[in-house]
């Protein structure tokens, strides 16, 4: 996404109102193309997220010889069954989920492969998957525990693995390798991390069981194809949820959002802070509870965040900082050190960008402290090629006086293509432009 230079100009003063869907769930969309490739037969996917991260997974799967018909941007037919040796390294661009899950699949194949990505992805820690996959027998070469990952075929054996961190990507990589391993693979997570892999593989007929924090999987027989509609991404909804909460006069309804309880920590925390959010479950899609979320502006009180809820809102902390700035009292976030190894160090980068708007944010090793409410002043800020930083700064701009510019905003399309359009449709004073047309 970095090749296009898009910027946003944002101003406060207009309430957000109306109804909108949000784009398809990123986690499910990565999994749909990967798992569809492993199924014996033809899978159909509607509502697929066509975004930078997921397109990288889709083109990697195509490079593995899997035919994917594209009826429109969001509607796919995946002809699964046999993977073939890719001619070139697989480029997962900025997608951490893409590279880590695909590594779990590639270690089980009878041909070699190389998994790589952008400079940003090459900085992210891969030891967390290399270590357990190597214990299973995988042969993975990597310099300093970072991508590119060079994988040589090797037989795999199931292991019992106690994950040191509650990471769905690590858990998924091991479970996927377990599909190709002798014996049973058992993964214990320290707390509940998103469970999309377990649910999807179970629906496809994999021999997988989940009891509390322990998941067991055995070598796959035939994996069944699926016909599914991907619900809206709760992590994309988060930007609208915080924006409508902090902007006076707002009243927004989001439809078709994934309400999987491993993903809804932000809503729980905001409600405890006094937010006016009503969640109505309307059904099931792709095995996930789906519903509408109505958000009306409300005054917030500070809170303390730590423990199990952290992983249930791990992608939402950048925009949560904007909510904390609006809340009265001191908000304290602990046990969120994983934020430092996302697309960017999201604690340091958000603190730095919010300071440009005049905010006072205290960084801690594993979180931050923010005393509010604080008045923000518009300034020029930067997205740092991290979609969630760019969108969080746009939300901050909606409550800052004067004008806020977000540079490097094109990266928002890694997870939320059309973010600026959706926000403008809801009434936000948010204008997207390319520098030469400014
Ligand atoms: C994801 C897991 C999380 C999350 C990421 C998507 C997934 O990462 O931050 O955006 O789809 O499995 P970790 O597993 O590293 O916590």
Coordinates of C-alpha atoms and ligand atoms in Angstrom, one line a residue:
X1 CA 0.0 0.0 0.0
X2 CA 2.9 2.3 0.6
X3 CA 3.3 3.1 -3.1
X4 CA 0.2 5.3 -3.2
X5 CA 0.5 8.6 -1.2
X6 CA -2.9 9.2 0.3
X7 CA -3.6 11.7 3.0
X8 CA -6.6 12.7 5.1
X9 CA -7.6 16.2 6.2
X10 CA -9.8 16.0 9.3
X11 CA -11.8 18.5 11.2
X12 CA -14.1 18.3 14.3
X13 CA -17.6 19.8 14.7
X14 CA -19.9 17.4 12.7
X15 CA -21.7 14.5 14.5
X16 CA -21.6 11.0 13.0
X17 CA -25.0 9.7 12.1
X18 CA -26.5 6.9 10.1
X19 CA -26.1 3.2 9.4
X20 CA -23.3 1.4 7.7
X21 CA -21.8 -2.1 7.3
X22 CA -18.1 -2.5 7.9
X23 CA -15.7 -4.5 5.6
X24 CA -15.3 -8.2 6.1
X25 CA -13.4 -9.7 9.0
X26 CA -9.6 -9.7 8.2
X27 CA -8.8 -12.7 10.4
X28 CA -11.6 -14.8 8.8
X29 CA -10.7 -13.7 5.3
X30 CA -7.0 -14.8 5.6
X31 CA -8.2 -18.1 7.0
X32 CA -10.9 -18.5 4.2
X33 CA -8.4 -18.5 1.4
X34 CA -5.8 -20.6 3.2
X35 CA -8.2 -23.2 4.6
X36 CA -10.2 -23.2 1.3
X37 CA -6.9 -24.2 -0.4
X38 CA -6.6 -27.2 2.0
X39 CA -10.2 -28.4 1.5
X40 CA -10.9 -31.3 -0.9
X41 CA -13.3 -29.5 -3.2
X42 CA -14.8 -26.1 -4.1
X43 CA -15.4 -23.5 -1.4
X44 CA -17.5 -20.4 -1.8
X45 CA -16.9 -17.2 0.1
X46 CA -19.0 -14.0 0.1
X47 CA -18.2 -10.8 2.0
X48 CA -14.4 -11.6 1.7
X49 CA -12.2 -8.6 2.7
X50 CA -10.4 -7.3 -0.3
X51 CA -7.6 -5.4 1.5
X52 CA -3.9 -5.2 1.4
X53 CA -3.2 -7.9 4.0
X54 CA -5.7 -10.4 2.7
X55 CA -4.8 -9.8 -1.0
X56 CA -1.3 -10.9 0.0
X57 CA -2.6 -14.2 1.3
X58 CA -4.8 -14.7 -1.7
X59 CA -2.0 -14.2 -4.2
X60 CA 0.3 -16.4 -2.2
X61 CA -2.3 -19.2 -2.3
X62 CA -2.6 -18.7 -6.1
X63 CA 1.2 -19.0 -6.3
X64 CA 0.7 -22.4 -4.7
X65 CA -1.3 -23.5 -7.8
X66 CA -4.7 -23.1 -6.2
X67 CA -7.3 -21.7 -8.6
X68 CA -9.4 -18.9 -7.1
X69 CA -12.2 -17.5 -9.2
X70 CA -13.1 -13.9 -8.3
X71 CA -16.7 -13.1 -9.1
X72 CA -16.3 -9.6 -7.7
X73 CA -13.9 -8.1 -5.2
X74 CA -15.6 -9.9 -2.3
X75 CA -16.9 -13.1 -3.8
X76 CA -14.5 -16.0 -4.3
X77 CA -14.7 -19.6 -5.4
X78 CA -11.6 -21.5 -4.2
X79 CA -10.7 -24.8 -5.9
X80 CA -8.9 -26.5 -3.0
X81 CA -7.1 -29.8 -2.8
X82 CA -3.5 -29.9 -4.0
X83 CA -0.8 -27.3 -3.3
X84 CA 2.2 -27.1 -5.6
X85 CA 5.7 -25.8 -5.2
X86 CA 5.8 -22.0 -5.7
X87 CA 8.2 -20.7 -8.3
X88 CA 9.0 -17.6 -6.3
X89 CA 9.1 -16.6 -2.6
X90 CA 5.6 -15.9 -1.3
X91 CA 5.3 -12.2 -0.4
X92 CA 2.9 -11.6 2.5
X93 CA 3.7 -7.8 2.3
X94 CA 2.6 -6.4 5.7
X95 CA 0.5 -9.3 6.9
X96 CA 1.6 -10.9 10.2
X97 CA -1.4 -13.3 10.1
X98 CA -0.6 -14.2 6.5
X99 CA 3.0 -15.2 7.1
X100 CA 2.5 -16.9 10.5
X101 CA -0.5 -19.0 9.4
X102 CA 1.0 -19.9 6.0
X103 CA 4.2 -21.0 7.7
X104 CA 2.2 -23.5 9.7
X105 CA 0.8 -24.9 6.4
X106 CA 4.1 -24.8 4.4
X107 CA 6.1 -26.8 6.9
X108 CA 3.6 -29.7 6.2
X109 CA 4.2 -29.7 2.5
X110 CA 6.5 -32.0 0.5
X111 CA 8.2 -29.1 -1.4
X112 CA 10.3 -26.2 -0.2
X113 CA 9.1 -22.6 0.0
X114 CA 10.2 -19.2 1.1
X115 CA 7.9 -16.8 3.0
X116 CA 8.8 -13.1 2.9
X117 CA 7.2 -9.7 3.2
X118 CA 7.8 -6.0 3.4
X119 CA 10.6 -4.3 5.4
X120 CA 8.0 -3.8 8.1
X121 CA 7.1 -7.5 8.2
X122 CA 10.8 -8.4 8.2
X123 CA 11.2 -6.6 11.5
X124 CA 8.5 -8.6 13.3
X125 CA 9.3 -11.6 15.6
X126 CA 9.0 -15.0 14.0
X127 CA 10.8 -17.0 16.7
X128 CA 7.5 -17.4 18.4
X129 CA 6.4 -19.7 15.5
X130 CA 9.9 -21.0 14.5
X131 CA 10.5 -22.4 17.9
X132 CA 7.4 -24.6 18.3
X133 CA 7.3 -25.6 14.6
X134 CA 11.0 -26.7 14.8
X135 CA 10.1 -28.8 17.8
X136 CA 7.6 -30.5 15.6
X137 CA 10.4 -31.4 13.2
X138 CA 10.1 -28.5 10.8
X139 CA 13.2 -27.1 9.0
X140 CA 13.0 -23.4 8.9
X141 CA 15.9 -21.1 8.3
X142 CA 15.7 -17.5 9.3
X143 CA 18.3 -14.9 10.1
X144 CA 17.9 -13.6 13.7
X145 CA 14.4 -15.1 13.9
X146 CA 13.0 -12.8 11.2
X147 CA 11.5 -13.2 7.7
X148 CA 12.4 -14.4 5.1
X149 CA 11.6 -17.9 6.3
X150 CA 13.1 -20.6 4.2
X151 CA 11.3 -23.9 4.7
X152 CA 12.6 -27.3 3.7
X153 CA 10.3 -30.3 3.7
X154 CA 10.6 -32.5 6.8
X155 CA 8.3 -35.0 8.6
X156 CA 6.4 -33.5 11.5
X157 CA 5.4 -35.0 14.9
X158 CA 2.8 -33.6 17.3
X159 CA 4.0 -31.8 20.4
X160 CA 2.5 -30.4 23.6
X161 CA 3.1 -26.7 23.5
X162 CA 2.5 -24.2 26.3
X163 CA 2.3 -20.8 24.5
X164 CA 4.2 -18.1 26.4
X165 CA 1.8 -15.5 25.0
X166 CA -1.9 -15.5 24.1
X167 CA -1.4 -15.3 20.4
X168 CA -4.0 -16.6 17.9
X169 CA -1.4 -16.4 15.1
X170 CA 1.1 -18.7 17.0
X171 CA -1.7 -21.0 18.1
X172 CA -3.0 -21.2 14.5
X173 CA 0.5 -21.9 13.0
X174 CA 0.9 -24.9 15.4
X175 CA -2.6 -26.2 14.8
X176 CA -2.2 -26.0 11.0
X177 CA 1.2 -27.8 11.2
X178 CA -0.7 -30.4 13.4
X179 CA -2.9 -31.2 10.4
X180 CA 0.3 -32.7 8.8
X181 CA 1.9 -34.2 11.9
X182 CA 2.1 -37.7 13.2
X183 CA 0.2 -38.1 16.5
X184 CA -1.6 -35.5 18.5
X185 CA -0.7 -31.8 18.7
X186 CA -1.8 -30.1 21.9
X187 CA -1.6 -26.3 22.3
X188 CA -2.3 -24.6 25.7
X189 CA -2.8 -20.8 25.6
X190 CA -2.3 -18.7 28.7
X191 CA -5.7 -17.0 28.1
X192 CA -8.4 -16.9 25.5
X193 CA -7.1 -15.6 22.1
X194 CA -9.3 -15.4 19.0
X195 CA -10.6 -18.9 18.1
X196 CA -11.4 -18.6 14.4
X197 CA -9.0 -21.3 13.3
X198 CA -10.4 -23.8 15.7
X199 CA -14.0 -23.0 14.7
X200 CA -13.3 -23.1 10.9
X201 CA -11.2 -26.3 11.1
X202 CA -13.9 -28.0 13.2
X203 CA -16.6 -27.0 10.7
X204 CA -14.4 -28.5 7.9
X205 CA -14.3 -31.9 9.7
X206 CA -10.8 -31.7 11.2
X207 CA -10.2 -33.9 14.3
X208 CA -9.9 -30.9 16.7
X209 CA -11.2 -30.4 20.2
X210 CA -11.1 -27.4 22.5
X211 CA -11.5 -27.6 26.3
X212 CA -10.9 -24.3 28.0
X213 CA -7.5 -23.1 27.0
X214 CA -6.3 -26.5 25.6
X215 CA -6.7 -27.3 21.9
X216 CA -5.9 -30.8 20.5
X217 CA -5.6 -31.6 16.8
X218 CA -4.7 -34.7 14.8
X219 CA -3.6 -35.2 11.2
X220 CA -6.3 -34.3 8.8
X221 CA -8.2 -36.8 6.8
X222 CA -10.4 -35.1 4.2
X223 CA -11.1 -31.5 5.0
X224 CA -14.5 -30.5 3.7
X225 CA -15.0 -27.3 1.6
X226 CA -17.3 -24.6 2.8
X227 CA -19.9 -22.1 1.7
X228 CA -19.7 -19.0 3.9
X229 CA -20.3 -15.3 4.3
X230 CA -17.6 -13.4 6.2
X231 CA -19.2 -11.1 8.7
X232 CA -17.9 -7.5 9.3
X233 CA -14.7 -7.0 11.2
X234 CA -15.1 -6.0 14.8
X235 CA -11.6 -4.4 14.7
X236 CA -12.7 -2.1 11.8
X237 CA -16.0 -1.3 13.6
X238 CA -13.8 -0.2 16.5
X239 CA -12.8 3.1 14.8
X240 CA -16.4 4.0 14.2
X241 CA -17.4 2.9 17.7
X242 CA -14.8 5.2 19.4
X243 CA -15.5 8.0 16.9
X244 CA -19.2 8.0 17.6
X245 CA -18.6 7.7 21.3
X246 CA -16.3 10.8 21.5
X247 CA -17.9 13.1 18.9
X248 CA -20.9 15.0 20.4
X249 CA -24.3 14.4 18.8
X250 CA -23.3 11.1 17.2
X251 CA -25.7 8.2 16.7
X252 CA -24.5 5.4 14.4
X253 CA -25.6 1.9 13.8
X254 CA -23.1 -0.7 12.4
X255 CA -24.7 -3.7 10.8
X256 CA -23.4 -7.3 10.2
X257 CA -20.5 -7.1 12.7
X258 CA -18.7 -10.2 14.0
X259 CA -19.5 -10.4 17.7
X260 CA -17.2 -13.4 18.5
X261 CA -16.5 -12.8 22.2
X262 CA -12.7 -13.1 21.7
X263 CA -13.0 -9.9 19.7
X264 CA -15.4 -7.7 21.6
X265 CA -13.2 -6.6 24.6
X266 CA -13.3 -2.9 23.4
X267 CA -17.1 -2.8 23.7
X268 CA -17.1 -4.3 27.2
X269 CA -14.4 -1.8 28.4
X270 CA -16.1 1.3 26.8
X271 CA -19.5 0.2 28.3
X272 CA -17.9 0.0 31.7
X273 CA -16.6 3.6 31.1
X274 CA -20.1 4.8 30.5
X275 CA -20.3 4.5 26.7
X276 CA -23.8 4.3 25.2
X277 CA -23.4 1.1 23.0
X278 CA -26.2 -1.3 22.3
X279 CA -25.3 -4.7 20.8
X280 CA -28.0 -6.8 19.2
X281 CA -27.2 -10.3 18.0
X282 CA -29.1 -11.0 14.7
X283 CA -27.8 -14.5 13.7
X284 CA -24.8 -16.6 12.9
X285 CA -22.5 -16.3 9.9
X286 CA -19.4 -18.4 9.2
X287 CA -20.0 -20.0 12.6
X288 CA -19.7 -16.6 14.3
X289 CA -22.4 -14.6 16.1
X290 CA -23.2 -11.5 14.1
X291 CA -25.2 -8.4 14.9
X292 CA -25.7 -4.7 14.9
X293 CA -24.0 -2.2 17.2
X294 CA -25.6 1.1 17.9
X295 CA -23.4 3.8 19.4
X296 CA -24.5 7.2 20.7
X297 CA -22.2 9.9 22.0
X298 CA -21.6 9.6 25.8
X299 CA -19.2 11.1 28.4
X300 CA -16.6 8.5 29.5
X301 CA -15.0 7.8 32.9
X302 CA -11.5 6.5 33.1
X303 CA -10.8 2.8 33.7
X304 CA -8.1 0.2 34.3
X305 CA -7.5 -2.4 31.6
X306 CA -5.4 -5.6 32.2
X307 CA -5.7 -9.4 32.3
X308 CA -7.9 -11.4 29.9
X309 CA -9.7 -8.5 28.3
X310 CA -6.3 -7.3 26.8
X311 CA -6.1 -10.0 24.1
X312 CA -9.9 -9.5 23.4
X313 CA -9.1 -6.0 22.3
X314 CA -5.5 -6.2 21.3
X315 CA -5.9 -4.5 17.9
X316 CA -8.1 -1.8 19.4
X317 CA -5.6 -0.1 21.8
X318 CA -4.5 2.6 19.3
X319 CA -8.0 3.9 18.9
X320 CA -8.7 3.2 22.6
X321 CA -6.1 5.8 23.4
X322 CA -8.4 8.4 21.8
X323 CA -11.3 7.3 24.0
X324 CA -9.0 7.4 27.1
X325 CA -8.1 11.1 26.2
X326 CA -11.8 11.9 26.3
X327 CA -12.5 10.1 29.6
X328 CA -12.4 11.9 32.9
X329 CA -9.8 10.5 35.3
X330 CA -6.7 8.4 34.7
X331 CA -7.0 5.4 32.4
X332 CA -4.3 2.8 32.9
X333 CA -3.5 -0.1 30.5
X334 CA -1.3 -3.0 31.7
X335 CA -0.2 -6.3 30.3
X336 CA -0.4 -5.1 26.7
X337 CA 3.3 -5.5 25.8
X338 CA 2.3 -7.4 22.7
X339 CA 1.4 -4.0 21.2
X340 CA 5.1 -3.3 20.9
X341 CA 5.5 -6.1 18.2
X342 CA 2.5 -5.3 16.0
X343 CA 3.0 -3.6 12.6
X344 CA 4.7 -0.9 14.6
X345 CA 5.4 -0.5 18.3
X346 CA 1.9 0.8 18.8
X347 CA 2.4 2.2 22.3
X348 CA 5.4 4.3 21.3
X349 CA 4.1 5.3 17.9
X350 CA 0.6 6.3 19.1
X351 CA 2.0 8.2 22.1
X352 CA 4.3 10.1 19.7
X353 CA 1.6 10.9 17.2
X354 CA -0.9 12.0 19.9
X355 CA 1.7 14.3 21.4
X356 CA 1.8 16.1 18.1
X357 CA -1.9 17.0 18.9
X358 CA -0.8 18.3 22.3
X359 CA -1.8 15.1 24.3
X360 CA 0.0 13.9 27.3
X361 CA 0.5 10.2 27.2
X362 CA 2.7 8.2 29.7
X363 CA 4.2 5.1 28.1
X364 CA 4.9 2.2 30.4
X365 CA 6.7 -1.0 29.5
X366 CA 3.5 -3.0 29.0
X367 CA 0.9 -0.2 28.4
X368 CA 0.2 3.4 29.0
X369 CA -1.4 5.9 31.3
X370 CA -3.6 8.8 30.1
X371 CA -5.3 11.4 32.3
X372 CA -8.3 13.0 30.8
X373 CA -10.2 14.7 29.5
X374 CA -7.6 16.4 27.3
X375 CA -8.2 19.0 24.6
X376 CA -6.4 18.2 21.4
X377 CA -5.2 20.7 18.8
X378 CA -5.0 19.7 15.1
X379 CA -1.6 19.1 13.6
X380 CA 0.2 17.1 10.9
X381 CA 0.4 13.4 11.9
X382 CA 1.7 10.2 10.3
X383 CA 0.3 6.7 9.8
X384 CA 3.7 5.0 9.9
X385 CA 2.5 2.4 7.3
X386 CA 0.4 1.0 10.1
X387 CA -3.3 0.9 9.2
X388 CA -4.5 1.1 12.8
X389 CA -2.3 4.1 13.6
X390 CA -3.6 6.0 10.6
X391 CA -7.2 5.4 11.4
X392 CA -6.8 6.2 15.1
X393 CA -5.2 9.5 14.2
X394 CA -8.1 10.3 12.0
X395 CA -10.5 9.6 14.9
X396 CA -8.3 11.9 17.1
X397 CA -8.6 14.6 14.4
X398 CA -12.4 14.4 14.8
X399 CA -12.2 15.8 18.3
X400 CA -9.2 18.1 17.8
X401 CA -9.6 21.8 17.3
X402 CA -8.6 23.1 13.8
X403 CA -7.3 20.9 11.1
X404 CA -5.5 17.5 11.5
X405 CA -3.6 16.0 8.5
X406 CA -2.9 12.3 8.5
X407 CA 0.1 11.5 6.2
X408 CA 0.7 8.0 4.9
X409 CA -3.0 7.1 5.2
X410 CA -3.1 4.7 2.2
X411 CA -2.1 1.9 4.6
X412 CA -5.6 2.0 6.1
X413 CA -6.5 -0.1 3.1
X414 CA -4.5 -3.0 4.6
X415 CA -7.6 -3.7 6.7
X416 CA -10.3 -1.1 6.0
X417 CA -10.5 -0.1 2.4
X418 CA -12.9 2.9 2.0
X419 CA -12.4 4.0 5.6
X420 CA -12.5 7.7 4.6
X421 CA -15.6 7.2 2.4
X422 CA -17.4 5.4 5.3
X423 CA -16.6 8.1 7.8
X424 CA -17.6 10.9 5.3
X425 CA -20.9 9.0 4.6
X426 CA -21.6 9.1 8.4
X427 CA -21.0 12.8 8.3
X428 CA -17.4 13.1 9.5
X429 CA -15.4 16.1 8.1
X430 CA -12.7 13.8 6.7
X431 CA -11.4 14.3 3.2
X432 CA -9.0 12.0 1.4
X433 CA -6.6 13.4 -1.2
X434 CA -3.4 12.6 -3.0
X435 CA -0.8 15.3 -2.5
X436 CA -0.6 16.6 -6.1
X437 CA -4.4 17.3 -6.0
X438 CA -4.2 19.1 -2.7
Ligands
LIG1 C1 -4.8 -12.2 14.5 C2 -4.2 -12.4 15.7 C3 -3.7 -11.2 16.5 C4 -4.1 -9.9 15.9 C5 -4.0 -9.8 14.5 C6 -4.9 -10.9 13.8 C7 -5.3 -13.4 13.8 O1 -2.3 -11.3 16.5 O2 -3.4 -8.9 16.5 O3 -4.4 -8.6 14.0 O4 -6.0 -13.3 12.8 O5 -5.0 -14.5 14.2 P1 -1.4 -12.2 17.6 O6 -1.8 -13.6 17.4 O7 0.0 -11.9 17.3 O8 -1.8 -11.6 18.9

